[in-house]
Amino acid sequence: MGNHSEMILQSVTVPAGLFSWGNIGVLTKSIKHCPLDGLNLKQHYRPDVYAFEDILESSKQVMAIEESWPQQVQHLIAQRRLDPAAAIENADRVMQREFIYDHPYDMEPTNVVYHMDPITWQQTPNGDPEWLYMLKRQEYLLDLLLASQAQDDPKYLADAKTLIIAWIDANLTLPKTWRTIDTGIRLMNWAPVVEALMQAEMLTAADQAKIQDAVTQQMAYLRAHFTDHYLLSNWGVLIVTGPLVYGVLHPGSLTAEDMQWAMQELETMCDLQITDDGVHWEQSALYFLEVWRDLLAVQIAFDRYRRPVPELVTRKLLAMDDFAASMYCRITSCCRLGIVMRSRSTA
């Protein structure tokens, strides 16, 4: 990894092992599974998770971890540094075609499990179009990926492939049913899953061509529908970071022009949306989290392949990390003060 990633890895307040790369899927899911109190990312994990020096002793060690990421996932689980239970539970549901969106920071959460087999991609089971937005973003693919790695069971990864192909077959010819934010998120979610499928030799030449065609069409859609309005919205960040991560994990899948366009837009948005002290201007914990984790995904993916990231993007990312850490300190200090005051009042 490059120096920027090492700086982030040594300072970020999220599980250390998840940033030794392997895949962006575990990275993003681990942050999202964390039940946040404001920005209190630490409450869900053991303190020793934050001993970054134990995991990242050298760049050579990081590369060794990369080469056997599923084994590293299992090692983290054995050390109780990573709990895959929620991902496995959801993966098992998805394999039965049962869907619920109940991760702590899901954008459009639900509390009812719906069975949908076969999947009716254009027909919502509860009358709410937002349910379909979540379905089509395919974030559940990351749960299938983590379940496959955690349990060394290819059935989960095989089902992830089935769901990617199913989305393509049912949706690619219906771009009027797409949305820009969902498309960007979907490409982010596809990136590590397709990589894992390639490594496992689970994609035929025809599968690879079909997925590549789908990526090309989605990228063209994003460029055609991106407006200046997005420059001040977290939506814009989510729109371009997915293609950036997909493009760097799958060299040649996007044109150099597309990658340059996406990075230029991201740099502009980081400049406009994130203050020098790491505050996201929309003042939402959810939006902060989404922007932060997507910038982390871009930084780590690009560093993995030794691709440069604009200095401004890295600087804003580090500022967001510092802000998150300071928020954690404030929250815990307030909690401790409250405990002391309550103990005194009852003494």
mmCIF file of C-alpha atoms in Angstrom:
data_model
loop_
_atom_site.group_PDB
_atom_site.id
_atom_site.type_symbol
_atom_site.label_atom_id
_atom_site.label_comp_id
_atom_site.label_asym_id
_atom_site.label_seq_id
_atom_site.Cartn_x
_atom_site.Cartn_y
_atom_site.Cartn_z
ATOM 1 C CA MET A 1 0.000 0.000 0.000
ATOM 2 C CA GLY A 2 0.993 3.557 -0.493
ATOM 3 C CA ASN A 3 1.850 6.042 2.208
ATOM 4 C CA HIS A 4 -1.608 7.592 2.185
ATOM 5 C CA SER A 5 -3.275 4.275 2.970
ATOM 6 C CA GLU A 6 -0.786 3.581 5.739
ATOM 7 C CA MET A 7 -1.576 6.970 7.274
ATOM 8 C CA ILE A 8 -5.280 6.193 7.134
ATOM 9 C CA LEU A 9 -4.859 2.647 8.383
ATOM 10 C CA GLN A 10 -2.850 3.792 11.360
ATOM 11 C CA SER A 11 -5.371 6.433 12.354
ATOM 12 C CA VAL A 12 -8.876 5.436 11.345
ATOM 13 C CA THR A 13 -11.330 4.477 14.038
ATOM 14 C CA VAL A 14 -12.806 1.395 12.381
ATOM 15 C CA PRO A 15 -11.687 -2.263 12.544
ATOM 16 C CA ALA A 16 -8.049 -2.451 11.597
ATOM 17 C CA GLY A 17 -8.011 -5.830 9.918
ATOM 18 C CA LEU A 18 -10.676 -4.761 7.505
ATOM 19 C CA PHE A 19 -8.335 -2.183 6.018
ATOM 20 C CA SER A 20 -5.581 -4.618 5.117
ATOM 21 C CA TRP A 21 -7.622 -4.822 1.926
ATOM 22 C CA GLY A 22 -8.820 -8.182 0.658
ATOM 23 C CA ASN A 23 -11.959 -6.604 -0.695
ATOM 24 C CA ILE A 24 -13.960 -3.433 -0.398
ATOM 25 C CA GLY A 25 -16.997 -5.523 0.429
ATOM 26 C CA VAL A 26 -15.875 -6.445 3.923
ATOM 27 C CA LEU A 27 -14.682 -2.891 4.432
ATOM 28 C CA THR A 28 -17.994 -1.268 3.612
ATOM 29 C CA LYS A 29 -20.173 -3.891 5.236
ATOM 30 C CA SER A 30 -18.213 -3.812 8.483
ATOM 31 C CA ILE A 31 -18.678 -0.076 8.807
ATOM 32 C CA LYS A 32 -22.328 -0.298 7.871
ATOM 33 C CA HIS A 33 -23.099 -3.144 10.278
ATOM 34 C CA CYS A 34 -21.776 -1.037 13.153
ATOM 35 C CA PRO A 35 -24.691 0.415 15.160
ATOM 36 C CA LEU A 36 -23.566 4.003 15.477
ATOM 37 C CA ASP A 37 -24.320 6.405 18.280
ATOM 38 C CA GLY A 38 -23.689 9.620 16.413
ATOM 39 C CA LEU A 39 -20.295 8.641 15.047
ATOM 40 C CA ASN A 40 -19.316 6.248 17.835
ATOM 41 C CA LEU A 41 -17.735 3.574 15.674
ATOM 42 C CA LYS A 42 -15.821 1.940 18.490
ATOM 43 C CA GLN A 43 -18.717 0.723 20.597
ATOM 44 C CA HIS A 44 -19.300 -2.312 18.363
ATOM 45 C CA TYR A 45 -15.752 -3.664 18.429
ATOM 46 C CA ARG A 46 -13.145 -4.894 20.887
ATOM 47 C CA PRO A 47 -10.494 -2.299 21.811
ATOM 48 C CA ASP A 48 -7.637 -4.463 20.541
ATOM 49 C CA VAL A 49 -9.049 -4.155 17.033
ATOM 50 C CA TYR A 50 -7.461 -0.725 16.924
ATOM 51 C CA ALA A 51 -3.891 -1.951 17.385
ATOM 52 C CA PHE A 52 -3.004 -1.221 13.788
ATOM 53 C CA GLU A 53 0.699 -1.798 14.291
ATOM 54 C CA ASP A 54 0.006 -5.462 15.061
ATOM 55 C CA ILE A 55 -1.578 -5.946 11.650
ATOM 56 C CA LEU A 56 0.360 -3.553 9.460
ATOM 57 C CA GLU A 57 3.983 -4.085 10.431
ATOM 58 C CA SER A 58 5.212 -3.540 6.912
ATOM 59 C CA SER A 59 4.077 -3.230 3.325
ATOM 60 C CA LYS A 60 5.329 -6.776 2.759
ATOM 61 C CA GLN A 61 3.013 -8.086 5.453
ATOM 62 C CA VAL A 62 0.087 -6.224 3.927
ATOM 63 C CA MET A 63 0.751 -7.829 0.550
ATOM 64 C CA ALA A 64 0.889 -11.262 2.198
ATOM 65 C CA ILE A 65 -2.511 -10.614 3.737
ATOM 66 C CA GLU A 66 -3.876 -9.602 0.355
ATOM 67 C CA GLU A 67 -2.875 -12.894 -1.215
ATOM 68 C CA SER A 68 -4.992 -14.951 1.210
ATOM 69 C CA TRP A 69 -7.810 -12.649 2.199
ATOM 70 C CA PRO A 70 -10.398 -15.381 2.942
ATOM 71 C CA GLN A 71 -7.902 -16.938 5.364
ATOM 72 C CA GLN A 72 -7.299 -13.523 6.895
ATOM 73 C CA VAL A 73 -11.053 -13.082 7.364
ATOM 74 C CA GLN A 74 -11.212 -16.412 9.165
ATOM 75 C CA HIS A 75 -8.201 -15.404 11.267
ATOM 76 C CA LEU A 76 -9.924 -12.178 12.302
ATOM 77 C CA ILE A 77 -13.042 -14.132 13.213
ATOM 78 C CA ALA A 78 -11.021 -16.565 15.319
ATOM 79 C CA GLN A 79 -9.486 -13.595 17.145
ATOM 80 C CA ARG A 80 -12.971 -12.150 17.680
ATOM 81 C CA ARG A 81 -11.968 -9.062 15.735
ATOM 82 C CA LEU A 82 -14.663 -9.600 13.138
ATOM 83 C CA ASP A 83 -18.160 -10.910 13.769
ATOM 84 C CA PRO A 84 -19.757 -12.171 10.548
ATOM 85 C CA ALA A 85 -22.967 -13.334 12.224
ATOM 86 C CA ALA A 86 -25.198 -10.574 10.854
ATOM 87 C CA ALA A 87 -23.829 -11.002 7.332
ATOM 88 C CA ILE A 88 -24.252 -14.780 7.435
ATOM 89 C CA GLU A 89 -27.797 -14.442 8.758
ATOM 90 C CA ASN A 90 -28.737 -12.092 5.948
ATOM 91 C CA ALA A 91 -26.904 -14.185 3.352
ATOM 92 C CA ASP A 92 -28.901 -17.235 4.402
ATOM 93 C CA ARG A 93 -32.111 -15.235 4.050
ATOM 94 C CA VAL A 94 -31.134 -13.951 0.636
ATOM 95 C CA MET A 95 -30.406 -17.470 -0.573
ATOM 96 C CA GLN A 96 -34.015 -18.270 0.309
ATOM 97 C CA ARG A 97 -35.025 -15.076 -1.531
ATOM 98 C CA GLU A 98 -36.138 -13.420 1.677
ATOM 99 C CA PHE A 99 -35.302 -9.722 1.849
ATOM 100 C CA ILE A 100 -35.206 -7.255 4.714
ATOM 101 C CA TYR A 101 -33.162 -4.058 4.883
ATOM 102 C CA ASP A 102 -32.365 -3.728 8.566
ATOM 103 C CA HIS A 103 -28.697 -2.816 8.731
ATOM 104 C CA PRO A 104 -28.299 0.070 11.203
ATOM 105 C CA TYR A 105 -27.539 2.637 8.513
ATOM 106 C CA ASP A 106 -29.541 1.379 5.545
ATOM 107 C CA MET A 107 -30.864 4.375 3.626
ATOM 108 C CA GLU A 108 -34.380 2.970 3.261
ATOM 109 C CA PRO A 109 -34.731 0.518 6.172
ATOM 110 C CA THR A 110 -37.567 -1.975 6.564
ATOM 111 C CA ASN A 111 -38.725 -4.189 9.427
ATOM 112 C CA VAL A 112 -40.644 -6.833 7.468
ATOM 113 C CA VAL A 113 -39.140 -9.825 5.678
ATOM 114 C CA TYR A 114 -40.578 -10.334 2.195
ATOM 115 C CA HIS A 115 -40.251 -13.578 0.269
ATOM 116 C CA MET A 116 -39.749 -12.997 -3.457
ATOM 117 C CA ASP A 117 -38.965 -16.009 -5.607
ATOM 118 C CA PRO A 118 -38.706 -15.379 -8.443
ATOM 119 C CA ILE A 119 -37.613 -11.793 -7.921
ATOM 120 C CA THR A 120 -39.981 -9.267 -9.476
ATOM 121 C CA TRP A 121 -37.529 -6.445 -10.025
ATOM 122 C CA GLN A 122 -40.144 -3.894 -11.124
ATOM 123 C CA GLN A 123 -42.895 -4.770 -8.633
ATOM 124 C CA THR A 124 -42.559 -3.795 -4.983
ATOM 125 C CA PRO A 125 -44.137 -6.135 -2.413
ATOM 126 C CA ASN A 126 -45.213 -3.340 -0.071
ATOM 127 C CA GLY A 127 -46.211 -0.561 -2.448
ATOM 128 C CA ASP A 128 -43.110 1.493 -1.616
ATOM 129 C CA PRO A 129 -40.782 2.232 -4.549
ATOM 130 C CA GLU A 130 -37.906 2.725 -2.106
ATOM 131 C CA TRP A 131 -38.018 -1.006 -1.373
ATOM 132 C CA LEU A 132 -37.043 -1.613 -4.982
ATOM 133 C CA TYR A 133 -34.260 0.965 -4.738
ATOM 134 C CA MET A 134 -32.675 -1.143 -2.007
ATOM 135 C CA LEU A 135 -33.245 -4.369 -3.937
ATOM 136 C CA LYS A 136 -31.540 -3.025 -7.039
ATOM 137 C CA ARG A 137 -28.524 -1.606 -5.207
ATOM 138 C CA GLN A 138 -27.649 -5.214 -4.355
ATOM 139 C CA GLU A 139 -25.808 -4.508 -1.138
ATOM 140 C CA TYR A 140 -26.785 -7.985 0.028
ATOM 141 C CA LEU A 141 -24.129 -9.271 -2.377
ATOM 142 C CA LEU A 142 -21.537 -8.144 0.155
ATOM 143 C CA ASP A 143 -23.177 -10.266 2.847
ATOM 144 C CA LEU A 144 -23.019 -13.249 0.504
ATOM 145 C CA LEU A 145 -19.347 -12.516 -0.139
ATOM 146 C CA LEU A 146 -18.460 -12.236 3.545
ATOM 147 C CA ALA A 147 -20.460 -15.378 4.356
ATOM 148 C CA SER A 148 -18.556 -17.246 1.652
ATOM 149 C CA GLN A 149 -15.210 -16.083 3.003
ATOM 150 C CA ALA A 150 -16.097 -16.594 6.660
ATOM 151 C CA GLN A 151 -17.383 -20.130 6.174
ATOM 152 C CA ASP A 152 -15.238 -21.139 3.206
ATOM 153 C CA ASP A 153 -18.428 -22.103 1.399
ATOM 154 C CA PRO A 154 -18.733 -21.352 -2.327
ATOM 155 C CA LYS A 155 -22.524 -21.645 -2.341
ATOM 156 C CA TYR A 156 -22.838 -18.038 -1.197
ATOM 157 C CA LEU A 157 -20.566 -16.745 -3.926
ATOM 158 C CA ALA A 158 -22.411 -18.823 -6.517
ATOM 159 C CA ASP A 159 -25.677 -17.213 -5.449
ATOM 160 C CA ALA A 160 -24.091 -13.766 -5.694
ATOM 161 C CA LYS A 161 -23.286 -14.555 -9.313
ATOM 162 C CA THR A 162 -26.875 -15.688 -9.900
ATOM 163 C CA LEU A 163 -28.195 -12.404 -8.510
ATOM 164 C CA ILE A 164 -25.851 -10.239 -10.584
ATOM 165 C CA ILE A 165 -26.839 -12.048 -13.766
ATOM 166 C CA ALA A 166 -30.509 -11.869 -12.743
ATOM 167 C CA TRP A 167 -30.305 -8.090 -12.346
ATOM 168 C CA ILE A 168 -28.682 -7.771 -15.764
ATOM 169 C CA ASP A 169 -31.242 -9.983 -17.485
ATOM 170 C CA ALA A 170 -34.218 -8.194 -15.935
ATOM 171 C CA ASN A 171 -33.019 -4.581 -15.818
ATOM 172 C CA LEU A 172 -30.341 -3.760 -18.364
ATOM 173 C CA THR A 173 -32.829 -3.005 -21.139
ATOM 174 C CA LEU A 174 -34.946 -0.832 -18.827
ATOM 175 C CA PRO A 175 -32.770 2.199 -18.021
ATOM 176 C CA LYS A 176 -35.887 4.257 -17.279
ATOM 177 C CA THR A 177 -36.194 2.218 -14.085
ATOM 178 C CA TRP A 178 -32.653 3.125 -12.984
ATOM 179 C CA ARG A 179 -31.521 5.937 -10.702
ATOM 180 C CA THR A 180 -28.082 7.475 -10.639
ATOM 181 C CA ILE A 181 -27.403 6.891 -6.940
ATOM 182 C CA ASP A 182 -28.528 3.267 -7.128
ATOM 183 C CA THR A 183 -26.321 2.685 -10.163
ATOM 184 C CA GLY A 184 -23.221 4.076 -8.462
ATOM 185 C CA ILE A 185 -23.871 2.050 -5.306
ATOM 186 C CA ARG A 186 -24.505 -1.095 -7.333
ATOM 187 C CA LEU A 187 -21.150 -0.781 -9.111
ATOM 188 C CA MET A 188 -19.445 -0.363 -5.733
ATOM 189 C CA ASN A 189 -21.141 -3.544 -4.521
ATOM 190 C CA TRP A 190 -20.346 -5.475 -7.681
ATOM 191 C CA ALA A 191 -16.646 -4.579 -7.649
ATOM 192 C CA PRO A 192 -15.345 -6.966 -4.947
ATOM 193 C CA VAL A 193 -17.902 -9.667 -5.715
ATOM 194 C CA VAL A 194 -16.980 -9.865 -9.396
ATOM 195 C CA GLU A 195 -13.318 -9.875 -8.383
ATOM 196 C CA ALA A 196 -13.933 -12.822 -6.044
ATOM 197 C CA LEU A 197 -15.890 -14.639 -8.746
ATOM 198 C CA MET A 198 -13.016 -14.137 -11.179
ATOM 199 C CA GLN A 199 -10.472 -15.408 -8.663
ATOM 200 C CA ALA A 200 -12.639 -18.469 -7.989
ATOM 201 C CA GLU A 201 -12.967 -19.082 -11.749
ATOM 202 C CA MET A 202 -16.748 -19.050 -11.426
ATOM 203 C CA LEU A 203 -17.403 -16.813 -14.438
ATOM 204 C CA THR A 204 -17.492 -18.184 -17.967
ATOM 205 C CA ALA A 205 -16.341 -16.079 -20.894
ATOM 206 C CA ALA A 206 -20.000 -15.385 -21.657
ATOM 207 C CA ASP A 207 -20.618 -14.309 -18.045
ATOM 208 C CA GLN A 208 -17.653 -11.959 -18.147
ATOM 209 C CA ALA A 209 -18.817 -10.409 -21.413
ATOM 210 C CA LYS A 210 -22.340 -9.932 -20.055
ATOM 211 C CA ILE A 211 -21.106 -8.253 -16.887
ATOM 212 C CA GLN A 212 -18.688 -6.038 -18.827
ATOM 213 C CA ASP A 213 -21.480 -4.911 -21.145
ATOM 214 C CA ALA A 214 -23.641 -4.097 -18.125
ATOM 215 C CA VAL A 215 -20.836 -2.073 -16.530
ATOM 216 C CA THR A 216 -20.256 -0.160 -19.768
ATOM 217 C CA GLN A 217 -23.933 0.715 -20.113
ATOM 218 C CA GLN A 218 -24.240 1.782 -16.480
ATOM 219 C CA MET A 219 -21.181 4.011 -16.786
ATOM 220 C CA ALA A 220 -22.628 5.655 -19.893
ATOM 221 C CA TYR A 221 -25.893 6.205 -18.028
ATOM 222 C CA LEU A 222 -24.129 7.880 -15.107
ATOM 223 C CA ARG A 223 -22.215 10.261 -17.326
ATOM 224 C CA ALA A 224 -25.314 11.137 -19.344
ATOM 225 C CA HIS A 225 -27.375 11.902 -16.242
ATOM 226 C CA PHE A 226 -24.798 13.575 -13.990
ATOM 227 C CA THR A 227 -25.662 17.237 -13.409
ATOM 228 C CA ASP A 228 -24.061 20.081 -11.482
ATOM 229 C CA HIS A 229 -26.731 19.612 -8.814
ATOM 230 C CA TYR A 230 -24.878 16.512 -7.648
ATOM 231 C CA LEU A 231 -21.722 18.473 -6.909
ATOM 232 C CA LEU A 232 -23.239 19.652 -3.620
ATOM 233 C CA SER A 233 -24.905 16.356 -2.728
ATOM 234 C CA ASN A 234 -23.674 13.156 -1.139
ATOM 235 C CA TRP A 235 -25.460 11.484 -4.042
ATOM 236 C CA GLY A 236 -22.741 12.757 -6.347
ATOM 237 C CA VAL A 237 -20.022 11.101 -4.278
ATOM 238 C CA LEU A 238 -21.883 7.782 -4.284
ATOM 239 C CA ILE A 239 -22.427 8.067 -8.033
ATOM 240 C CA VAL A 240 -18.739 8.375 -8.957
ATOM 241 C CA THR A 241 -16.980 6.325 -6.275
ATOM 242 C CA GLY A 242 -18.624 3.084 -7.402
ATOM 243 C CA PRO A 243 -17.237 3.348 -10.934
ATOM 244 C CA LEU A 244 -13.834 4.405 -9.597
ATOM 245 C CA VAL A 245 -13.514 1.350 -7.373
ATOM 246 C CA TYR A 246 -14.881 -0.970 -10.043
ATOM 247 C CA GLY A 247 -12.562 0.474 -12.650
ATOM 248 C CA VAL A 248 -9.427 0.112 -10.569
ATOM 249 C CA LEU A 249 -10.260 -3.418 -9.376
ATOM 250 C CA HIS A 250 -11.012 -4.471 -12.941
ATOM 251 C CA PRO A 251 -8.426 -2.794 -15.190
ATOM 252 C CA GLY A 252 -9.775 -2.029 -18.638
ATOM 253 C CA SER A 253 -13.412 -2.314 -17.610
ATOM 254 C CA LEU A 254 -13.821 1.462 -17.858
ATOM 255 C CA THR A 255 -12.104 3.792 -20.291
ATOM 256 C CA ALA A 256 -9.319 6.084 -19.150
ATOM 257 C CA GLU A 257 -11.599 9.004 -20.007
ATOM 258 C CA ASP A 258 -14.363 7.651 -17.777
ATOM 259 C CA MET A 259 -11.961 7.162 -14.883
ATOM 260 C CA GLN A 260 -10.525 10.647 -15.312
ATOM 261 C CA TRP A 261 -14.006 12.156 -15.430
ATOM 262 C CA ALA A 262 -15.113 10.356 -12.270
ATOM 263 C CA MET A 263 -11.989 11.359 -10.339
ATOM 264 C CA GLN A 264 -12.239 14.988 -11.423
ATOM 265 C CA GLU A 265 -15.855 15.130 -10.287
ATOM 266 C CA LEU A 266 -14.926 13.484 -6.982
ATOM 267 C CA GLU A 267 -12.149 15.995 -6.382
ATOM 268 C CA THR A 268 -14.543 18.864 -7.051
ATOM 269 C CA MET A 269 -17.135 17.406 -4.683
ATOM 270 C CA CYS A 270 -14.597 16.848 -1.910
ATOM 271 C CA ASP A 271 -13.560 20.477 -2.252
ATOM 272 C CA LEU A 272 -17.145 21.736 -2.126
ATOM 273 C CA GLN A 273 -18.744 19.355 0.358
ATOM 274 C CA ILE A 274 -16.106 18.640 3.019
ATOM 275 C CA THR A 275 -14.640 21.361 5.205
ATOM 276 C CA ASP A 276 -10.966 21.415 6.092
ATOM 277 C CA ASP A 277 -11.821 20.069 9.558
ATOM 278 C CA GLY A 278 -13.695 17.089 8.130
ATOM 279 C CA VAL A 279 -17.318 18.167 8.450
ATOM 280 C CA HIS A 280 -19.650 17.146 5.630
ATOM 281 C CA TRP A 281 -21.744 20.186 4.862
ATOM 282 C CA GLU A 282 -25.107 18.377 4.751
ATOM 283 C CA GLN A 283 -24.818 17.812 8.524
ATOM 284 C CA SER A 284 -26.168 14.251 8.506
ATOM 285 C CA ALA A 285 -24.537 11.325 10.306
ATOM 286 C CA LEU A 286 -25.790 8.984 7.572
ATOM 287 C CA TYR A 287 -24.451 11.139 4.747
ATOM 288 C CA PHE A 288 -21.147 11.566 6.569
ATOM 289 C CA LEU A 289 -20.831 7.799 6.935
ATOM 290 C CA GLU A 290 -21.676 7.079 3.308
ATOM 291 C CA VAL A 291 -19.252 9.676 1.954
ATOM 292 C CA TRP A 292 -16.507 8.666 4.385
ATOM 293 C CA ARG A 293 -16.635 4.957 3.667
ATOM 294 C CA ASP A 294 -16.757 5.507 -0.101
ATOM 295 C CA LEU A 295 -13.706 7.767 0.027
ATOM 296 C CA LEU A 296 -11.945 5.098 2.084
ATOM 297 C CA ALA A 297 -12.869 2.516 -0.535
ATOM 298 C CA VAL A 298 -11.428 4.647 -3.328
ATOM 299 C CA GLN A 299 -8.227 5.442 -1.424
ATOM 300 C CA ILE A 300 -7.518 1.841 -0.502
ATOM 301 C CA ALA A 301 -8.413 0.439 -3.924
ATOM 302 C CA PHE A 302 -6.204 2.952 -5.710
ATOM 303 C CA ASP A 303 -3.325 2.441 -3.286
ATOM 304 C CA ARG A 304 -3.598 -1.309 -3.745
ATOM 305 C CA TYR A 305 -2.978 -0.906 -7.459
ATOM 306 C CA ARG A 306 -0.540 1.962 -6.930
ATOM 307 C CA ARG A 307 -2.743 4.431 -8.724
ATOM 308 C CA PRO A 308 -2.511 8.073 -7.634
ATOM 309 C CA VAL A 309 -5.334 9.779 -5.772
ATOM 310 C CA PRO A 310 -5.522 13.587 -5.876
ATOM 311 C CA GLU A 311 -3.940 15.128 -2.797
ATOM 312 C CA LEU A 312 -7.109 17.067 -2.022
ATOM 313 C CA VAL A 313 -9.202 13.879 -1.871
ATOM 314 C CA THR A 314 -6.771 12.201 0.525
ATOM 315 C CA ARG A 315 -6.521 15.338 2.654
ATOM 316 C CA LYS A 316 -10.303 15.603 2.985
ATOM 317 C CA LEU A 317 -10.523 11.896 3.824
ATOM 318 C CA LEU A 318 -7.986 12.268 6.620
ATOM 319 C CA ALA A 319 -9.888 15.300 7.886
ATOM 320 C CA MET A 320 -13.095 13.248 8.021
ATOM 321 C CA ASP A 321 -11.250 10.589 9.984
ATOM 322 C CA ASP A 322 -9.997 13.160 12.480
ATOM 323 C CA PHE A 323 -13.505 14.568 12.805
ATOM 324 C CA ALA A 324 -14.967 11.111 13.455
ATOM 325 C CA ALA A 325 -12.329 10.441 16.113
ATOM 326 C CA SER A 326 -13.018 13.766 17.830
ATOM 327 C CA MET A 327 -16.747 13.065 17.799
ATOM 328 C CA TYR A 328 -16.099 9.723 19.460
ATOM 329 C CA CYS A 329 -14.099 11.429 22.207
ATOM 330 C CA ARG A 330 -16.851 13.984 22.782
ATOM 331 C CA ILE A 331 -19.556 11.333 22.944
ATOM 332 C CA THR A 332 -17.661 9.114 25.371
ATOM 333 C CA SER A 333 -16.667 12.102 27.515
ATOM 334 C CA CYS A 334 -20.306 13.173 27.763
ATOM 335 C CA CYS A 335 -21.361 9.626 28.609
ATOM 336 C CA ARG A 336 -18.700 9.357 31.305
ATOM 337 C CA LEU A 337 -19.706 12.724 32.730
ATOM 338 C CA GLY A 338 -23.327 11.591 32.810
ATOM 339 C CA ILE A 339 -22.394 8.415 34.667
ATOM 340 C CA VAL A 340 -20.386 10.391 37.228
ATOM 341 C CA MET A 341 -23.211 12.899 37.747
ATOM 342 C CA ARG A 342 -25.783 10.133 38.171
ATOM 343 C CA SER A 343 -23.580 8.263 40.644
ATOM 344 C CA ARG A 344 -23.099 11.432 42.691
ATOM 345 C CA SER A 345 -26.795 12.246 42.689
ATOM 346 C CA THR A 346 -27.675 8.784 44.003
ATOM 347 C CA ALA A 347 -24.881 8.656 46.582
#
